[in-house]
Coordinates of C-alpha atoms in Angstrom, one line a residue:
M769 CA 0.0 0.0 0.0
S770 CA 3.0 2.3 0.5
A771 CA 3.7 1.8 -3.2
F772 CA 0.1 2.9 -4.0
L773 CA 0.5 6.1 -2.0
R774 CA 3.8 6.9 -3.7
I775 CA 2.4 6.3 -7.2
L776 CA -0.6 8.4 -6.4
A777 CA 1.6 11.2 -5.0
F778 CA 3.8 11.1 -8.1
I779 CA 0.8 11.4 -10.5
I780 CA -0.8 14.2 -8.5
N781 CA 2.5 16.1 -8.3
A782 CA 3.1 15.8 -12.0
I783 CA -0.4 17.0 -12.9
A784 CA 0.0 19.9 -10.3
C785 CA 3.2 21.1 -11.9
V786 CA 1.5 21.4 -15.3
V787 CA -1.7 22.9 -14.0
N788 CA 0.1 25.5 -11.8
E789 CA 2.0 26.8 -14.8
I790 CA -1.1 27.0 -17.0
L791 CA -3.1 28.8 -14.3
N792 CA -0.3 31.4 -13.7
V793 CA -0.4 32.3 -17.3
I794 CA -4.1 32.4 -18.1
I795 CA -5.5 33.9 -14.8
P796 CA -4.5 37.5 -14.3
R797 CA -3.9 38.9 -10.8
R798 CA -6.8 40.8 -9.3
K799 CA -5.3 43.4 -7.0
P800 CA -6.9 44.5 -3.8
T801 CA -9.9 46.8 -4.1
Y802 CA -9.6 48.2 -0.6
P803 CA -7.5 51.2 0.2
P804 CA -4.0 51.1 1.7
I805 CA -3.5 51.9 5.4
T806 CA -3.4 55.7 6.1
N807 CA -3.8 55.6 9.8
P808 CA -0.3 55.2 11.3
L809 CA -1.8 53.6 14.4
L810 CA -2.5 50.5 12.4
L811 CA 1.2 50.2 11.6
K812 CA 2.3 49.8 15.2
S813 CA 3.2 46.5 16.7
V814 CA 1.6 45.2 19.9
T815 CA 4.7 46.2 21.9
D816 CA 4.6 49.7 20.5
L817 CA 0.9 50.0 21.3
L818 CA 1.4 48.9 24.8
T819 CA 4.1 51.5 25.3
D820 CA 1.7 54.2 24.0
L821 CA -1.0 53.0 26.4
K822 CA 1.3 53.0 29.4
E823 CA 2.5 56.5 28.5
R824 CA -1.1 57.6 27.9
K825 CA -0.3 58.6 24.3
L826 CA -3.2 56.5 23.0
T827 CA -6.4 55.1 24.5
S828 CA -7.7 51.5 24.0
E829 CA -10.9 52.9 22.6
K830 CA -9.0 54.8 19.9
I831 CA -7.1 51.6 19.0
V832 CA -10.2 49.4 18.9
T833 CA -12.1 52.0 16.9
A834 CA -9.3 52.2 14.3
Y835 CA -9.2 48.4 13.9
I836 CA -13.0 48.2 13.6
E837 CA -13.0 50.8 10.8
R838 CA -10.2 48.9 9.0
I839 CA -12.0 45.6 9.3
K840 CA -15.1 47.0 7.8
V841 CA -13.2 48.5 4.9
V842 CA -11.3 45.3 4.0
N843 CA -13.9 42.7 4.8
A844 CA -16.1 43.8 1.9
S845 CA -13.4 42.5 -0.3
L846 CA -12.0 39.6 1.7
N847 CA -15.0 38.0 3.3
A848 CA -12.9 37.0 6.4
V849 CA -15.4 37.8 9.2
I850 CA -17.9 35.2 10.4
E851 CA -19.3 37.3 13.4
D852 CA -18.2 40.4 15.1
R853 CA -18.6 41.8 18.6
F854 CA -17.7 45.4 18.0
E855 CA -20.0 47.0 20.5
E856 CA -18.9 44.7 23.3
A857 CA -15.3 45.4 22.3
L858 CA -15.7 49.1 22.6
K859 CA -17.2 48.7 26.0
E860 CA -14.2 46.6 27.1
A861 CA -11.9 49.2 25.7
R862 CA -13.5 51.9 27.8
R863 CA -13.1 49.7 30.9
A864 CA -9.4 49.2 30.0
D865 CA -9.0 53.0 29.6
N866 CA -10.7 53.5 33.0
L867 CA -8.2 51.2 34.7
I868 CA -5.3 52.9 33.1
S869 CA -6.6 56.4 34.1
K870 CA -6.7 55.2 37.8
A871 CA -3.0 54.5 37.8
K872 CA -1.6 57.5 39.8
D873 CA 2.1 56.9 39.2
E874 CA 4.6 54.9 37.2
F875 CA 4.7 52.1 39.9
Q876 CA 0.9 51.6 39.7
M877 CA 1.0 51.6 35.9
L878 CA 3.8 48.9 36.0
L879 CA 1.7 46.8 38.4
L880 CA -1.4 47.1 36.3
F881 CA 0.4 46.0 33.1
H882 CA 2.1 43.2 35.1
R883 CA -1.3 41.8 36.0
H884 CA -2.8 42.5 32.5
P885 CA 0.2 42.5 30.0
L886 CA -2.1 43.0 27.0
L887 CA -4.5 45.4 28.6
G888 CA -6.5 47.3 25.9
I889 CA -5.1 45.5 22.9
P890 CA -7.7 44.3 20.3
F891 CA -7.2 41.0 18.4
T892 CA -9.2 38.6 16.3
V893 CA -9.9 34.9 16.7
K894 CA -10.3 31.9 14.4
E895 CA -13.9 30.7 14.8
S896 CA -12.8 27.2 15.7
C897 CA -10.9 28.4 18.7
G898 CA -14.0 29.3 20.7
V899 CA -15.3 32.7 21.9
Q900 CA -18.2 32.4 24.3
G901 CA -21.5 33.4 22.8
M902 CA -20.0 33.7 19.3
S903 CA -20.5 31.5 16.2
Q904 CA -18.7 28.1 16.3
C905 CA -20.3 26.4 13.3
V906 CA -16.9 26.0 11.8
G907 CA -18.1 26.0 8.2
S908 CA -20.7 23.3 8.7
V909 CA -24.3 23.8 7.5
A910 CA -25.5 21.3 10.2
R911 CA -23.9 23.6 12.8
K912 CA -25.0 26.9 11.3
N913 CA -26.6 28.3 14.4
E914 CA -24.1 26.8 16.9
K915 CA -22.8 29.2 19.5
C916 CA -19.7 28.6 21.6
P917 CA -20.8 27.8 25.2
K918 CA -17.5 28.8 26.8
N919 CA -14.3 30.6 26.1
G920 CA -11.5 28.2 25.0
D921 CA -8.6 28.0 27.4
V922 CA -6.1 30.0 25.4
L923 CA -8.8 32.7 24.6
E924 CA -9.4 32.9 28.4
L925 CA -5.7 33.5 29.0
L926 CA -5.6 36.3 26.5
K927 CA -8.7 37.9 27.9
T928 CA -7.3 37.7 31.5
A929 CA -4.2 39.4 30.1
G930 CA -6.5 42.3 29.1
A931 CA -6.7 41.6 25.3
I932 CA -10.0 42.4 23.6
P933 CA -11.5 40.0 21.0
L934 CA -13.1 41.8 18.1
L935 CA -14.6 38.9 16.1
V936 CA -14.4 35.3 15.0
S937 CA -13.0 34.7 11.5
A938 CA -13.4 32.3 8.6
N939 CA -12.2 28.7 8.5
P940 CA -13.1 25.7 6.3
E941 CA -15.5 23.0 7.3
F942 CA -14.3 21.3 10.5
C943 CA -10.9 22.9 9.7
L944 CA -10.2 20.1 7.3
A945 CA -9.2 21.9 4.1
F946 CA -6.6 24.2 2.8
D947 CA -9.0 26.9 1.5
G948 CA -11.5 29.0 3.5
D949 CA -14.4 28.0 1.2
T950 CA -17.6 26.8 2.8
R951 CA -21.3 26.4 2.0
V952 CA -22.1 28.6 5.0
A953 CA -19.8 31.6 4.4
G954 CA -18.4 31.3 0.9
K955 CA -14.8 32.1 0.0
C956 CA -12.3 33.9 2.2
L957 CA -10.0 35.7 -0.2
N958 CA -6.3 36.5 -0.3
P959 CA -5.4 40.2 0.5
Y960 CA -2.7 40.2 -2.2
D961 CA -4.7 38.7 -5.0
L962 CA -8.5 38.4 -4.8
R963 CA -8.5 35.5 -7.2
R964 CA -6.4 33.4 -4.9
S965 CA -6.9 31.5 -1.6
S966 CA -5.9 32.8 1.8
G967 CA -5.1 29.3 2.8
G968 CA -6.5 27.1 5.5
S969 CA -7.6 26.4 7.9
S970 CA -6.8 29.7 9.6
S971 CA -8.0 31.5 6.5
G972 CA -9.7 34.6 8.1
E973 CA -6.9 35.3 10.5
A974 CA -4.2 35.3 7.9
S975 CA -6.4 37.4 5.5
L976 CA -7.1 40.0 8.1
N977 CA -3.5 40.2 9.3
G978 CA -2.2 40.5 5.7
A979 CA -4.6 43.4 5.1
G980 CA -3.5 45.2 8.3
A981 CA -6.9 44.7 10.0
T982 CA -5.8 43.2 13.3
T983 CA -3.0 43.4 15.7
F984 CA -2.7 39.6 15.9
G985 CA -4.9 36.5 15.5
L986 CA -5.4 33.4 17.7
A987 CA -5.3 30.5 15.3
S988 CA -4.8 26.7 15.3
D989 CA -2.6 24.3 13.3
I990 CA -2.9 20.5 12.9
S991 CA -1.3 20.1 9.4
G992 CA 0.0 23.6 8.6
S993 CA -3.2 25.5 9.4
I994 CA -1.3 28.5 10.8
R995 CA 1.8 28.4 8.6
L996 CA 0.2 27.9 5.2
P997 CA -2.2 30.9 5.5
A998 CA 0.6 32.9 7.0
L999 CA 2.7 32.2 3.8
F1000 CA -0.2 32.9 1.5
C1001 CA -1.0 36.2 3.2
G1002 CA 2.6 37.4 3.9
V1003 CA 2.6 37.4 7.7
F1004 CA 4.3 35.5 10.6
G1005 CA 2.7 32.4 12.1
H1006 CA 4.0 30.2 14.9
K1007 CA 3.0 26.6 15.5
P1008 CA 4.2 25.8 19.1
T1009 CA 5.8 22.7 20.5
G1010 CA 3.3 19.8 20.6
G1011 CA 1.3 19.8 23.8
L1012 CA 2.5 23.2 25.0
L1013 CA -0.8 25.1 24.7
S1014 CA -4.2 23.8 25.8
V1015 CA -6.6 23.1 23.0
R1016 CA -9.7 22.8 25.1
G1017 CA -12.5 24.8 23.6
H1018 CA -11.4 24.1 20.1
F1019 CA -13.8 22.5 17.6
P1020 CA -13.3 19.9 16.4
F1021 CA -11.7 18.2 19.4
S1022 CA -11.1 14.6 20.5
V1023 CA -11.5 13.8 24.2
T1024 CA -10.4 10.2 23.7
D1025 CA -7.3 10.5 21.6
K1026 CA -4.1 11.3 23.6
D1027 CA -2.2 12.4 20.5
F1028 CA -4.8 14.9 19.3
P1029 CA -3.7 17.7 21.7
F1030 CA -0.2 17.0 20.7
Y1031 CA -0.8 17.3 16.9
L1032 CA -3.2 20.2 17.2
Q1033 CA -1.7 23.4 18.6
M1034 CA -3.1 27.0 18.9
G1035 CA -0.7 29.8 18.1
P1036 CA -0.4 33.4 17.0
I1037 CA -0.6 34.9 13.5
T1038 CA 0.8 38.5 13.4
R1039 CA 2.4 41.1 11.1
F1040 CA 5.3 41.7 13.5
A1041 CA 7.8 39.0 14.7
R1042 CA 8.8 41.0 17.7
D1043 CA 5.2 40.5 19.1
M1044 CA 5.3 36.7 19.1
P1045 CA 7.3 36.1 22.3
I1046 CA 4.9 38.0 24.6
L1047 CA 1.9 36.5 22.8
L1048 CA 3.2 32.9 23.1
H1049 CA 4.3 33.4 26.7
I1050 CA 0.7 34.4 27.6
M1051 CA -0.9 31.7 25.5
A1052 CA 1.2 29.0 27.1
G1053 CA -0.2 29.8 30.6
E1054 CA 1.2 27.4 33.2
N1055 CA 3.6 25.9 30.6
A1056 CA 5.3 29.2 29.9
S1057 CA 8.2 28.3 32.1
K1058 CA 9.1 25.4 29.7
L1059 CA 10.0 28.0 27.1
K1060 CA 12.7 29.6 29.2
F1061 CA 12.2 33.0 27.7
E1062 CA 14.2 34.5 30.6
E1063 CA 17.4 32.9 29.1
E1064 CA 18.9 35.0 26.4
V1065 CA 19.3 33.5 22.9
K1066 CA 23.0 33.9 22.0
L1067 CA 23.1 34.4 18.3
D1068 CA 26.9 33.6 18.2
D1069 CA 26.1 30.1 19.4
L1070 CA 23.3 29.6 16.9
K1071 CA 23.6 26.8 14.3
I1072 CA 21.6 27.0 11.1
Y1073 CA 20.8 23.9 9.1
Y1074 CA 18.9 24.2 5.9
T1075 CA 17.3 22.1 3.1
Y1076 CA 15.3 22.9 0.0
S1077 CA 13.4 19.6 -0.3
M1078 CA 12.1 16.5 1.4
G1079 CA 14.8 14.5 -0.4
S1080 CA 12.7 12.5 -2.8
F1081 CA 11.3 12.9 -6.3
L1082 CA 7.9 11.8 -4.9
H1083 CA 7.6 15.0 -2.9
V1084 CA 6.7 18.1 -4.8
P1085 CA 9.7 20.4 -5.4
A1086 CA 9.8 23.9 -4.1
D1087 CA 9.6 26.8 -6.6
F1088 CA 12.7 28.9 -7.3
E1089 CA 11.3 31.9 -5.3
M1090 CA 10.8 29.7 -2.2
K1091 CA 14.4 28.3 -2.4
L1092 CA 15.7 31.8 -3.0
A1093 CA 14.1 33.1 0.2
I1094 CA 16.0 30.4 2.2
T1095 CA 19.2 31.2 0.4
R1096 CA 18.9 34.9 1.1
A1097 CA 18.3 34.2 4.8
V1098 CA 21.2 31.8 5.0
K1099 CA 23.6 34.3 3.4
C1100 CA 22.4 37.0 5.7
F1101 CA 23.3 34.9 8.8
E1102 CA 26.6 33.8 7.2
K1103 CA 27.6 37.5 6.9
G1104 CA 27.0 37.8 10.6
G1105 CA 29.4 35.0 11.3
I1106 CA 26.7 32.4 12.1
S1107 CA 27.4 28.7 11.3
T1108 CA 25.3 27.3 8.5
E1109 CA 25.1 23.9 6.9
E1110 CA 23.0 22.4 4.2
V1111 CA 21.6 19.0 5.3
K1112 CA 19.9 16.0 3.7
I1113 CA 17.7 14.3 6.3
Q1114 CA 17.1 10.7 5.1
G1115 CA 14.0 10.3 7.3
F1116 CA 12.2 12.9 5.3
K1117 CA 11.9 10.6 2.4
N1118 CA 9.1 8.6 4.1
A1119 CA 7.2 11.6 5.3
I1120 CA 4.1 10.6 3.4
E1121 CA 3.7 7.3 5.2
M1122 CA 4.8 8.6 8.6
C1123 CA 2.4 11.6 8.5
L1124 CA -0.6 9.7 7.1
S1125 CA -0.3 6.7 9.4
S1126 CA -0.2 9.1 12.4
L1127 CA -3.1 11.3 11.4
A1128 CA -5.2 8.3 10.2
N1129 CA -4.8 6.9 13.7
I1130 CA -6.7 9.8 15.4
K1131 CA -9.8 8.7 17.1
G1132 CA -12.8 10.4 18.7
L1133 CA -13.5 13.1 16.1
P1134 CA -17.2 13.7 15.0
S1135 CA -18.3 12.8 11.5
I1136 CA -18.9 15.7 9.2
I1137 CA -22.1 14.1 7.8
T1138 CA -23.7 12.8 11.0
Q1139 CA -22.1 15.2 13.5
S1140 CA -21.6 12.2 15.8
I1141 CA -18.6 10.4 17.3
E1142 CA -20.3 7.0 17.5
N1143 CA -22.7 7.0 14.6
K1144 CA -20.5 7.4 11.5
P1145 CA -21.2 6.8 7.8
N1146 CA -19.6 3.8 6.1
K1147 CA -17.1 4.0 3.3
V1148 CA -19.7 3.7 0.5
E1149 CA -21.8 6.5 2.1
L1150 CA -18.7 8.7 2.3
I1151 CA -17.8 8.1 -1.3
K1152 CA -21.4 8.9 -2.4
E1153 CA -21.4 12.2 -0.4
I1154 CA -18.0 13.2 -1.9
T1155 CA -19.4 12.6 -5.4
R1156 CA -22.5 14.7 -4.5
S1157 CA -20.2 17.4 -3.1
L1158 CA -18.1 17.6 -6.2
V1159 CA -21.2 18.4 -8.3
G1160 CA -22.7 20.9 -5.7
L1161 CA -25.4 18.6 -4.4
S1162 CA -24.1 18.2 -0.9
P1163 CA -24.3 20.6 2.1
N1164 CA -20.7 19.5 2.8
T1165 CA -17.5 20.4 1.1
S1166 CA -15.4 17.7 -0.6
M1167 CA -12.0 18.0 1.0
P1168 CA -13.2 17.4 4.6
L1169 CA -15.2 14.5 3.4
F1170 CA -12.1 13.1 1.7
V1171 CA -10.1 13.5 4.9
E1172 CA -12.8 11.6 6.9
L1173 CA -12.7 8.8 4.3
M1174 CA -8.9 8.6 4.5
I1175 CA -9.1 8.3 8.3
Q1176 CA -11.7 5.5 8.0
V1177 CA -9.5 3.5 5.5
N1178 CA -6.4 4.2 7.6
A1179 CA -4.9 6.1 4.6
F1180 CA -4.7 2.8 2.7
I1181 CA -1.9 1.7 5.1
P1182 CA -2.3 -1.8 6.8
S1183 CA -2.3 -1.5 10.6
E1184 CA 1.0 -3.4 10.9
Q1185 CA 2.8 -1.2 8.4
A1186 CA 1.3 1.9 10.1
K1187 CA 2.9 0.8 13.4
E1188 CA 6.2 0.5 11.6
W1189 CA 5.9 4.0 10.2
R1190 CA 5.0 5.4 13.5
S1191 CA 8.1 3.7 15.0
E1192 CA 10.2 5.3 12.2
L1193 CA 8.7 8.6 13.2
K1194 CA 10.1 8.2 16.7
N1195 CA 13.5 7.5 15.2
L1196 CA 13.3 10.7 13.1
H1197 CA 12.2 12.6 16.2
A1198 CA 15.3 11.4 18.1
E1199 CA 17.6 12.2 15.1
L1200 CA 16.3 15.7 14.6
T1201 CA 16.4 16.4 18.4
R1202 CA 20.1 15.4 18.4
L1203 CA 20.8 17.5 15.3
L1204 CA 19.1 20.7 16.5
G1205 CA 19.9 20.4 20.2
T1206 CA 19.4 23.6 22.2
N1207 CA 21.0 26.0 19.8
G1208 CA 20.1 24.7 16.3
V1209 CA 17.3 25.6 13.8
L1210 CA 16.3 24.2 10.5
F1211 CA 15.3 26.3 7.5
L1212 CA 13.0 24.6 4.9
P1213 CA 10.1 25.5 2.7
T1214 CA 6.8 26.1 4.4
Y1215 CA 5.1 25.0 1.2
H1216 CA 6.4 24.6 -2.3
K1217 CA 4.7 27.6 -4.0
T1218 CA 2.8 30.8 -3.5
A1219 CA -1.0 31.1 -2.9
N1220 CA -3.2 28.7 -4.8
F1221 CA -6.2 29.7 -7.0
F1222 CA -9.8 28.8 -6.0
N1223 CA -10.5 26.1 -8.4
G1224 CA -9.4 22.8 -6.9
S1225 CA -5.7 23.5 -7.3
S1226 CA -5.2 23.2 -3.5
F1227 CA -6.1 19.5 -3.8
L1228 CA -3.7 19.0 -6.6
N1229 CA -0.9 20.7 -4.5
I1230 CA -1.8 18.7 -1.4
S1231 CA 1.6 16.9 -1.1
G1232 CA 3.2 20.3 -0.4
V1233 CA 1.5 20.2 3.0
L1234 CA 4.0 17.5 4.1
F1235 CA 6.6 20.3 4.7
M1236 CA 4.4 21.4 7.5
L1237 CA 2.4 18.4 8.6
L1238 CA 5.6 16.5 9.5
F1239 CA 6.3 18.9 12.3
N1240 CA 2.8 18.5 13.7
V1241 CA 3.2 14.8 14.1
L1242 CA 6.8 15.2 15.4
G1243 CA 5.7 18.0 17.8
F1244 CA 8.5 20.4 16.9
P1245 CA 7.8 24.2 17.0
A1246 CA 7.8 25.9 13.6
T1247 CA 7.5 29.6 12.6
H1248 CA 6.6 30.8 9.1
V1249 CA 8.8 33.9 8.2
P1250 CA 7.6 36.2 5.3
M1251 CA 10.5 37.2 3.0
G1252 CA 8.9 39.8 0.7
L1253 CA 7.0 39.4 -2.5
D1254 CA 7.7 37.6 -5.8
R1255 CA 7.4 39.0 -9.3
K1256 CA 3.7 38.6 -9.3
G1257 CA 3.3 40.5 -6.1
L1258 CA 2.6 37.4 -4.0
P1259 CA 4.2 36.7 -0.6
V1260 CA 7.1 34.2 -0.3
G1261 CA 8.9 32.8 2.7
F1262 CA 9.9 29.7 4.6
Q1263 CA 9.6 28.0 8.0
V1264 CA 12.1 27.9 10.9
V1265 CA 12.0 24.7 13.0
A1266 CA 13.6 24.0 16.3
A1267 CA 13.7 21.1 18.8
P1268 CA 10.8 20.7 21.3
Y1269 CA 10.4 23.6 23.7
M1270 CA 13.0 25.7 21.9
D1271 CA 10.3 27.9 20.4
K1272 CA 12.3 30.9 21.4
L1273 CA 14.9 30.1 18.8
C1274 CA 12.3 30.1 16.0
L1275 CA 11.0 33.5 17.3
Q1276 CA 14.4 35.0 17.6
V1277 CA 15.4 34.0 14.1
A1278 CA 12.1 35.4 12.8
A1279 CA 12.8 38.7 14.5
E1280 CA 16.3 38.9 13.1
L1281 CA 15.0 38.2 9.6
E1282 CA 12.3 40.8 10.1
G1283 CA 14.9 43.4 10.9
A1284 CA 17.0 42.4 7.9
F1285 CA 14.4 42.0 5.2
G1286 CA 11.4 44.0 6.5
G1287 CA 8.9 41.2 7.2
W1288 CA 5.3 42.0 6.3
V1289 CA 4.7 44.1 3.2
Q1290 CA 1.4 46.0 2.7
P1291 CA -0.6 44.4 -0.2
Q1292 CA -1.0 47.8 -1.8
E1293 CA 2.8 48.2 -1.9
S1294 CA 3.0 45.4 -4.4

């Protein structure tokens, strides 16, 4: 069955290469129809906004109002918002301003922001992550009127820190697709090219961040769902170490599978790399001490390893622009005297089998069709529903149904072989942990190309997801770093991976590259 997977992957990759070239030629870019940012407040990082709030140069109400106005302007083009809470957010901003006004001296101000380190900062939330009283249908027609009964754990940590949620944003059905396109909400579009996808499953968060319509977003990632949209929309996105953050309150969620909270992680999407450490520290809650942010990252001791591929012709090759982004970053660090080395990691060759055998083993997720954990459709019923979906006769979208089918058939991998691949995954985990240690990072493509078109091309390019998915099943932290725009005005970049709980290395490298290459670029500047 491994041979079947490999042959299938080869055929799909070959078709994808041809289709990608044709589409790039025949479909012109549709530039943003919304105006560029004119309010300088919207170009400030979270850390800068916090400084202004402490010094009383800005009010939370003014910040929240500015972002609400920007969201309304861009969402008419992007369709990224599922449900907003603007009125409640303004009330919370006034309460934050009231607390700040009561601080009589610098000591009281420091104490206030020690207790509430994000006091008065607005942000946005992926719908699946759970905001009490807000929509949590997660792209499902059957859940169309579903409201979240309770804040998710990470959302509660952010609110306790004083941050103010503005809205819940678009994601695909059950977060099981690489485009934000559902029967419920339609297409969530890319801020750089309105004919292209903003990625998935954190579609709305990346779209809003790319358009400069939020300070940061709370998102989730089980197979690249933070990093892929971050690439497509030109922003930073961090997938933390497996198991670091609580995922309670997320939908979908498995209460019976011990690996699910390890594979799935919540994390930040943001325009500014320098904001990620404080955001991750707050999101990690009681586990924050494991990150050892108090220990300085010594760049002189940093070791950079890099690779441009997964090491096999069966894996889709990265485009020239993606490889160039890695090369530019490597050369930048070399000029600074940092050690770099190109590596070929043999274990990557079997990424298809290792990843699929791990994900297919997840239990306890509800069926997309029946909405039930116990009562699930059989294989024939799933195939029928996929067929109906492809011709527009199903209330469900085809990619999530296909994923459910793949889990049911164990990804066409016999159970004994699946155990062997999961054992090999453990060996790869040990090999990479030894290689990276406490001062090493790995540069490799986030995905093999720039943003896909909305026409099924995401399915054809599905094997490119292995660049990201592998580090979900391994549990390694990974940060997508934007590296400017290509000749078509689309964002390019790559991911930085470190050993477990060495997230701070990823974030420090991202901040260094932001300083050297500029990070996020406004869509209108392209």
